[in-house]
């Protein structure tokens, strides 16, 4: 595939300061600028209008021969200038283990948290990870994916679709007829929308008439219920109404006869 370094560029104005007091920084900064477009490198004695500072770390970085570097790094941190650190791993360029820097770096910078940020490793040019080192440094400096490459990838995809259509062509009448025939002959997997003819209502053991009962029947039933209630509440037997009427007439008759005798 296309190397990631060819898909990154600096969309904003970015100026990388490589101090002359930092041996090897200018060479690495120029390589980054040559790989990723729109990056400006400054090699002035001061940061001036730079947006970033490159701190190149190798065996000779904090030697006594370049005492001004520590003051420049201190001033950059006070000015809130972003410092991007690169740790050289090539022995031919003074590469060393990172622990060495805790012995050679001025203690004031260590106490101030200089190494709290990550230092990106730089591998030799003939190593496969050399380009990856440049990509990580460029991203730390603010490089992003370019719009031009995105547009080119989209155009390539569109052209590929056109090529496939022109190669395969549109389906002819015969293939369309076969497609429609196979569609008609295919068994539908959709659930049937016709309701079953079997009734889902519960079956009744007998037919219930909804006609109202006659008034007389209701009255007799109510009268029977009241008599049953009276029978339940009283121990006296229930006397039929006609017998009770005759008994009452007999009592009245005997009473009138006794009065007439008196």
Coordinates of C-alpha atoms in Angstrom, one line a residue, residues 17-133:
X17 CA 13.0 25.5 15.4
X18 CA 16.2 23.4 15.3
X19 CA 18.7 25.2 17.6
X20 CA 22.4 25.3 16.4
X21 CA 23.3 24.4 20.0
X22 CA 21.5 21.0 19.5
X23 CA 23.8 19.0 17.3
X24 CA 21.9 16.8 14.8
X25 CA 18.6 18.6 15.2
X26 CA 18.9 20.6 12.0
X27 CA 19.6 17.4 9.9
X28 CA 16.5 15.6 11.3
X29 CA 14.3 18.7 11.0
X30 CA 15.2 19.1 7.3
X31 CA 14.4 15.4 6.7
X32 CA 11.0 15.8 8.2
X33 CA 10.3 19.0 6.1
X34 CA 11.4 17.1 3.0
X35 CA 9.0 14.2 3.7
X36 CA 5.9 16.2 4.8
X37 CA 4.8 19.3 2.9
X38 CA 4.3 22.8 4.3
X39 CA 6.8 22.6 7.2
X40 CA 9.2 25.4 7.7
X41 CA 12.6 24.9 9.5
X42 CA 14.3 27.6 11.5
X43 CA 17.9 27.4 12.6
X44 CA 18.1 30.8 14.3
X45 CA 19.8 31.4 17.6
X46 CA 16.4 32.0 19.2
X47 CA 12.9 30.6 18.8
X48 CA 11.4 33.9 17.5
X49 CA 8.1 33.0 15.7
X50 CA 8.6 29.2 15.8
X51 CA 5.6 27.1 16.7
X52 CA 7.6 24.1 17.9
X53 CA 11.1 23.2 19.1
X54 CA 12.9 20.0 18.1
X55 CA 15.0 18.6 20.9
X56 CA 17.3 15.9 19.4
X57 CA 18.7 13.5 22.0
X58 CA 21.8 11.5 21.6
X59 CA 25.0 10.8 23.5
X60 CA 26.4 14.3 23.0
X61 CA 23.3 16.3 23.6
X62 CA 24.1 17.6 27.1
X63 CA 27.8 17.8 26.8
X64 CA 29.8 20.7 28.3
X65 CA 30.7 21.8 24.8
X66 CA 27.2 23.2 24.2
X67 CA 26.1 24.8 27.4
X68 CA 23.5 27.1 25.8
X69 CA 21.0 24.3 25.0
X70 CA 19.8 23.9 28.6
X71 CA 19.0 27.7 28.8
X72 CA 17.2 27.5 25.5
X73 CA 15.1 24.6 26.6
X74 CA 14.3 26.3 29.9
X75 CA 13.2 29.5 28.1
X76 CA 11.1 27.5 25.6
X77 CA 9.2 25.8 28.5
X78 CA 8.7 29.2 30.2
X79 CA 7.3 30.5 26.9
X80 CA 4.9 27.5 26.5
X81 CA 6.6 26.6 23.3
X82 CA 5.8 22.9 22.5
X83 CA 9.0 20.8 22.5
X84 CA 9.0 17.6 20.4
X85 CA 11.8 15.2 21.5
X86 CA 13.5 12.7 19.2
X87 CA 15.6 9.9 20.8
X88 CA 18.4 8.7 18.4
X89 CA 18.7 4.9 18.3
X90 CA 21.4 4.6 15.6
X91 CA 24.8 3.9 17.2
X92 CA 26.6 5.5 14.3
X93 CA 24.8 8.8 15.2
X94 CA 25.5 8.7 18.9
X95 CA 22.5 6.6 19.8
X96 CA 22.3 5.4 23.4
X97 CA 19.8 4.1 26.0
X98 CA 17.3 6.6 27.3
X99 CA 18.4 6.1 30.9
X100 CA 21.7 7.9 30.1
X101 CA 19.8 11.3 29.8
X102 CA 18.8 11.1 33.5
X103 CA 22.5 11.3 34.3
X104 CA 23.5 14.0 31.8
X105 CA 20.5 16.3 31.6
X106 CA 20.6 19.3 34.0
X107 CA 18.7 18.4 37.2
X108 CA 16.7 21.6 37.0
X109 CA 15.1 20.4 33.7
X110 CA 14.5 16.9 35.0
X111 CA 12.8 18.3 38.1
X112 CA 10.7 20.6 36.0
X113 CA 9.3 17.6 34.1
X114 CA 11.1 17.7 30.8
X115 CA 10.9 14.0 30.3
X116 CA 7.2 13.6 31.3
X117 CA 6.4 13.8 27.6
X118 CA 7.4 10.9 25.3
X119 CA 10.5 11.1 23.2
X120 CA 10.0 9.5 19.8
X121 CA 12.7 6.9 18.9
X122 CA 14.6 7.5 15.6
X123 CA 15.8 4.4 13.9
X124 CA 18.5 4.1 11.2
X125 CA 17.6 4.9 7.6
X126 CA 18.1 1.3 6.5
X127 CA 15.7 0.0 9.1
X128 CA 12.0 -0.6 8.1
X129 CA 10.9 1.5 11.1
X130 CA 12.7 4.6 10.0
X131 CA 9.7 6.0 8.1
X132 CA 7.5 5.2 11.1
X133 CA 9.7 7.4 13.3

